[in-house]
Short mmCIF file of C-alpha atoms in Angstrom, two decimals:
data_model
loop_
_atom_site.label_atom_id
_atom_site.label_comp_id
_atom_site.label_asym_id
_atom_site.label_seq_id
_atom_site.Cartn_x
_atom_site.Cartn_y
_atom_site.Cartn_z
CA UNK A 300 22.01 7.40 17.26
CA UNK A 301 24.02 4.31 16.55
CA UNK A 302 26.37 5.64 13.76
CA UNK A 303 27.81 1.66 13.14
CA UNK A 304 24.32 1.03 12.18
CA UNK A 305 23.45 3.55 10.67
CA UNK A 306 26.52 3.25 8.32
CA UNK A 307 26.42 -0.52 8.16
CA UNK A 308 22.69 -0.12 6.79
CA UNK A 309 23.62 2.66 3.97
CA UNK A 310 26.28 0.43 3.04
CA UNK A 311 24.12 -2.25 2.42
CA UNK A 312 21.79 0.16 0.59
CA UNK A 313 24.38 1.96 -1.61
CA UNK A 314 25.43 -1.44 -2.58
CA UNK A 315 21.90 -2.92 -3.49
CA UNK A 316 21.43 0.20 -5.83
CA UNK A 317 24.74 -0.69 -7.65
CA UNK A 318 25.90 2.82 -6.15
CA UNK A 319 29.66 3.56 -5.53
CA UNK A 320 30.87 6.09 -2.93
CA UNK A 321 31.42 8.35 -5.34
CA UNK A 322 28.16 8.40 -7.28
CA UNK A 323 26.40 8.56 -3.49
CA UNK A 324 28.55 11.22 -2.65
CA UNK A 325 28.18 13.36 -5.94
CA UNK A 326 24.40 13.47 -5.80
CA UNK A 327 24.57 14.71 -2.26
CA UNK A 328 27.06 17.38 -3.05
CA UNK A 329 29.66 16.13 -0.32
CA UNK A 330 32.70 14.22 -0.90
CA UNK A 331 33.42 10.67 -1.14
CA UNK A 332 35.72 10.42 2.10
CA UNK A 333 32.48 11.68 3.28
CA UNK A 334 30.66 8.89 2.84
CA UNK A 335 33.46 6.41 3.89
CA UNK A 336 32.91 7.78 7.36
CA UNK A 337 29.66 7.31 7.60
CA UNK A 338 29.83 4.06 6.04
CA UNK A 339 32.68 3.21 8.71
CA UNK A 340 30.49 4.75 11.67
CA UNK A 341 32.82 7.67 12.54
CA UNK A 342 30.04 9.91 11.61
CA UNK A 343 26.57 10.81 10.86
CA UNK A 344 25.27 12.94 7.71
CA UNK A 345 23.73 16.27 8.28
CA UNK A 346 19.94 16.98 8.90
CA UNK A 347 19.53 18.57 6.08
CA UNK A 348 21.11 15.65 3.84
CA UNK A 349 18.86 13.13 5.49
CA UNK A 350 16.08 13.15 2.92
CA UNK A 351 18.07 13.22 -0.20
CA UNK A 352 19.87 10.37 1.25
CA UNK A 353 16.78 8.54 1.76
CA UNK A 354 16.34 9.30 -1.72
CA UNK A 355 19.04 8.19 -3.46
CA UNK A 356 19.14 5.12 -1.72
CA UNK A 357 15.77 4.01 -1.96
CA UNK A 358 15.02 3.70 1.82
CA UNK A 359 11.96 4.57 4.18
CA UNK A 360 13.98 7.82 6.02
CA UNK A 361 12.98 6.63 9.70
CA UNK A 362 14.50 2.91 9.16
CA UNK A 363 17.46 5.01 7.95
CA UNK A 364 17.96 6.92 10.76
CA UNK A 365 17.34 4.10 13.05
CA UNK A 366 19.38 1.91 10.70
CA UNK A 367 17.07 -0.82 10.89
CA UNK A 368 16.59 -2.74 7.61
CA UNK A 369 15.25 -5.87 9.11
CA UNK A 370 13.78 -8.25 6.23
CA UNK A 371 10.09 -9.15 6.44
CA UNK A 372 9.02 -12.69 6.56
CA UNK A 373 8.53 -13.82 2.99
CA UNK A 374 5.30 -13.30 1.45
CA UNK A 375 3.53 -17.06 1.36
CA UNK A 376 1.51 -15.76 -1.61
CA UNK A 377 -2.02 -15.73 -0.57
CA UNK A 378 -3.96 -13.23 -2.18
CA UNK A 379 -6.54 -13.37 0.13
CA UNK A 380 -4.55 -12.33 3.21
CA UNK A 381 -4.43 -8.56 1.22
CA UNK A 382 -4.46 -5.64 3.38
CA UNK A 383 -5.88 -2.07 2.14
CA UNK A 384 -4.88 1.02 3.00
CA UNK A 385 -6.11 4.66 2.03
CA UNK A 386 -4.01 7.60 3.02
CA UNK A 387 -6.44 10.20 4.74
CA UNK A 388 -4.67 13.41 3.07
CA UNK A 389 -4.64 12.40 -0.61
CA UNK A 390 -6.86 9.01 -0.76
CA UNK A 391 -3.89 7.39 -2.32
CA UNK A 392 -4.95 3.60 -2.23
CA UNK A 393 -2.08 1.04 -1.34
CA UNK A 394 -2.12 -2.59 -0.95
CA UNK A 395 -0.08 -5.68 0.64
CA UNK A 396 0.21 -9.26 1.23
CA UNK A 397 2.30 -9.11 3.89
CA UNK A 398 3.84 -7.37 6.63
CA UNK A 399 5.29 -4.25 5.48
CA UNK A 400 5.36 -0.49 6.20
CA UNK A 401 3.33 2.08 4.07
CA UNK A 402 3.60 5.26 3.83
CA UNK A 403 1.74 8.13 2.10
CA UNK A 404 1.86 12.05 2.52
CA UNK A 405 4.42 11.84 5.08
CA UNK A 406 2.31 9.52 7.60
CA UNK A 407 2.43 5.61 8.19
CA UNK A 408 -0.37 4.32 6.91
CA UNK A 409 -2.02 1.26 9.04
CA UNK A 410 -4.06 -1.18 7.34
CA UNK A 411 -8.31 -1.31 7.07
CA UNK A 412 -9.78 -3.48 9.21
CA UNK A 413 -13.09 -4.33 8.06
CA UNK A 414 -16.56 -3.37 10.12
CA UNK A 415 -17.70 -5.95 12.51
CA UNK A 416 -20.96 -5.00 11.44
CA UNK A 417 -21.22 -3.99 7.55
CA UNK A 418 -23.70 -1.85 6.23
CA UNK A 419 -26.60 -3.26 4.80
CA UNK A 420 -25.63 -2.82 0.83
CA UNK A 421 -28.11 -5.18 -0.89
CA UNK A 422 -25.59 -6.88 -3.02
CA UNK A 423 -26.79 -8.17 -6.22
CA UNK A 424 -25.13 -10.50 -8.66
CA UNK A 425 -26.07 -11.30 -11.84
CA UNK A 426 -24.35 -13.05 -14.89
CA UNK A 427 -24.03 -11.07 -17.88
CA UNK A 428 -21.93 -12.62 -21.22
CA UNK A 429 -18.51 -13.81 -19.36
CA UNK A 430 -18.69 -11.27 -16.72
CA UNK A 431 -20.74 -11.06 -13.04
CA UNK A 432 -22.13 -7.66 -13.08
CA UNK A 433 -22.41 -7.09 -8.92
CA UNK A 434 -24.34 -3.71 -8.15
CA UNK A 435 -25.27 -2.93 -4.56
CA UNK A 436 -27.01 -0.29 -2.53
CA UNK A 437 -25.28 2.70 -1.62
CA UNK A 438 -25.12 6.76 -1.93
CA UNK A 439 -22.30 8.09 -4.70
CA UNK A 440 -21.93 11.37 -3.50
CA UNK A 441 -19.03 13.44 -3.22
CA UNK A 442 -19.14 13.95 -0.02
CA UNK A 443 -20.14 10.06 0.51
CA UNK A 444 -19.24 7.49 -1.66
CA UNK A 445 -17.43 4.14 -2.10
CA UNK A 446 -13.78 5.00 -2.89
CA UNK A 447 -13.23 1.69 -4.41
CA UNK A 448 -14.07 -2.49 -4.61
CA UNK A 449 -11.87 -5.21 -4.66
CA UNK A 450 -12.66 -8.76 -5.21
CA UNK A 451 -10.46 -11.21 -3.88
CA UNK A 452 -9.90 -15.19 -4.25
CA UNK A 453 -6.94 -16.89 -3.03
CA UNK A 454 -4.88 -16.56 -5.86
CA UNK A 455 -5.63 -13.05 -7.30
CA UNK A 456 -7.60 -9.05 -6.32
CA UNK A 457 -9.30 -7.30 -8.76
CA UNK A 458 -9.26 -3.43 -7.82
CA UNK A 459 -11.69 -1.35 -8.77
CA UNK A 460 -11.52 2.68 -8.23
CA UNK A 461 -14.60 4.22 -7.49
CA UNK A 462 -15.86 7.98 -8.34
CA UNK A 463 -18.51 10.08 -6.56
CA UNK A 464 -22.01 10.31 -9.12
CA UNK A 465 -20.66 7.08 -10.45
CA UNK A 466 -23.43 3.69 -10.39
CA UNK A 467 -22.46 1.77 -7.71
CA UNK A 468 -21.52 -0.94 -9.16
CA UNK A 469 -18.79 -3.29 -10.54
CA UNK A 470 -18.11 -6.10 -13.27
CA UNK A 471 -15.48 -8.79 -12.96
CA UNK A 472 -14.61 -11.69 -14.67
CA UNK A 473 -16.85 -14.49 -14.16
CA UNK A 474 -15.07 -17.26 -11.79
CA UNK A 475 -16.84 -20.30 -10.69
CA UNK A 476 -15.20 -19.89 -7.12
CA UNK A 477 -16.28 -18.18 -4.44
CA UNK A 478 -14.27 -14.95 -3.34
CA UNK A 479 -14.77 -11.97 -1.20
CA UNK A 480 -16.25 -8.81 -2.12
CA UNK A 481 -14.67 -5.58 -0.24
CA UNK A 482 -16.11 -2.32 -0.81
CA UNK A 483 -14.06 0.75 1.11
CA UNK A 484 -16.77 3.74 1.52
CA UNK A 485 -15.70 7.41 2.67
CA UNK A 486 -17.85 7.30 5.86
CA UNK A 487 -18.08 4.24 7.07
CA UNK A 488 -14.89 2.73 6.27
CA UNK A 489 -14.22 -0.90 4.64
CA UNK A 490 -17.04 -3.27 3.74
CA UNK A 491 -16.29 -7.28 3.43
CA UNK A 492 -19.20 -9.28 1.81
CA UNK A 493 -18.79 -12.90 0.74
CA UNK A 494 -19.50 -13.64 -2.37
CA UNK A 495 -21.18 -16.83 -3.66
CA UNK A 496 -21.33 -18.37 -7.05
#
């Protein structure tokens, strides 16, 4: 462990949450001086302080501990470069534009890539008052079932949540630009359709 680090990036953190020493210190039960030596690298916190630290400070507990806070590239914006993930213990659904790290139930979550081959859903679209109402093939069971459907153009995602028993099927806005249709089911994993209007 590299304390310097380690205290130069809870530093940085303590002072992007508007934290003093003191506050820090208070909510882990441990004194201020306490925290000046870690901040000044003569020292590391406890184990058992490690994830209340996290915490507090708002930070993903491994960078922490690596003291690693490196800045992503900026996000250019492009909602079409989105990235879905699902965490396998809860089915918590997360999303990014960007490079980032995600994390659900403990785990680090990578993102979906979609099948080289997609299933054969039948998508149908048809135009109903200002809407597209786009219904597809495909079993809504609970044991097998399409967890959820985005659509995405360049500049915006619609998200969807699916439910088991539910009609498989979906209404967006209507757009006169073409987008892509993804569709995430529980066995087979994400879906990408294009969409034409």
């Amino acid at each position: 462990m590299d304390y310097m680090k380690i205290g130069a990036s809870i530093r940085q953190l303590r002072r992007e949450r508007a934290l003093t020493q003191k506050q820090l210190a208070d909510g882990l039960h441990v004194s201020h001086k306490t925290v000046s030596k870690w901040e000044c690298g003569q020292g590391c916190p406890d184990p058992a302080l490690w994830e209340g630290l996290a915490d507090l400070l708002g930070a993903d507990l491994l960078k922490l501990l690596q003291g690693e806070l490196s800045a992503n590239r900026p996000d250019p914006g492009n909602m079409a470069k989105v990235r879905f993930y699902v965490c396998p213990v809860c089915g918590n659904l997360l999303t990014s534009t960007g490079d980032c790290g995600i994390f659900c139930c403990g785990r680090k979550l990578e993102p979906l890539s979609p099948a080289a081959e997609p299933e054969q859903l039948n998508v149908k679209v048809e135009e109903m008052d200002l809407d597209y109402y786009i219904s597809w093939d495909h079993p809504m069971q609970k044991d097998h079932f399409l967890r959820f459907a985005a659509y995405v153009q360049d500049d915006r995602v619609l998200l969807i949540r699916l439910y088991p028993e539910q009609e498989p099927a979906v209404r967006i806005p209507a757009s006169r630009r073409d987008g892509m249709l993804y569709l995430y089911c529980t066995r087979h994993g994400l879906q990408k359709h294009k969409l034409k209007f």
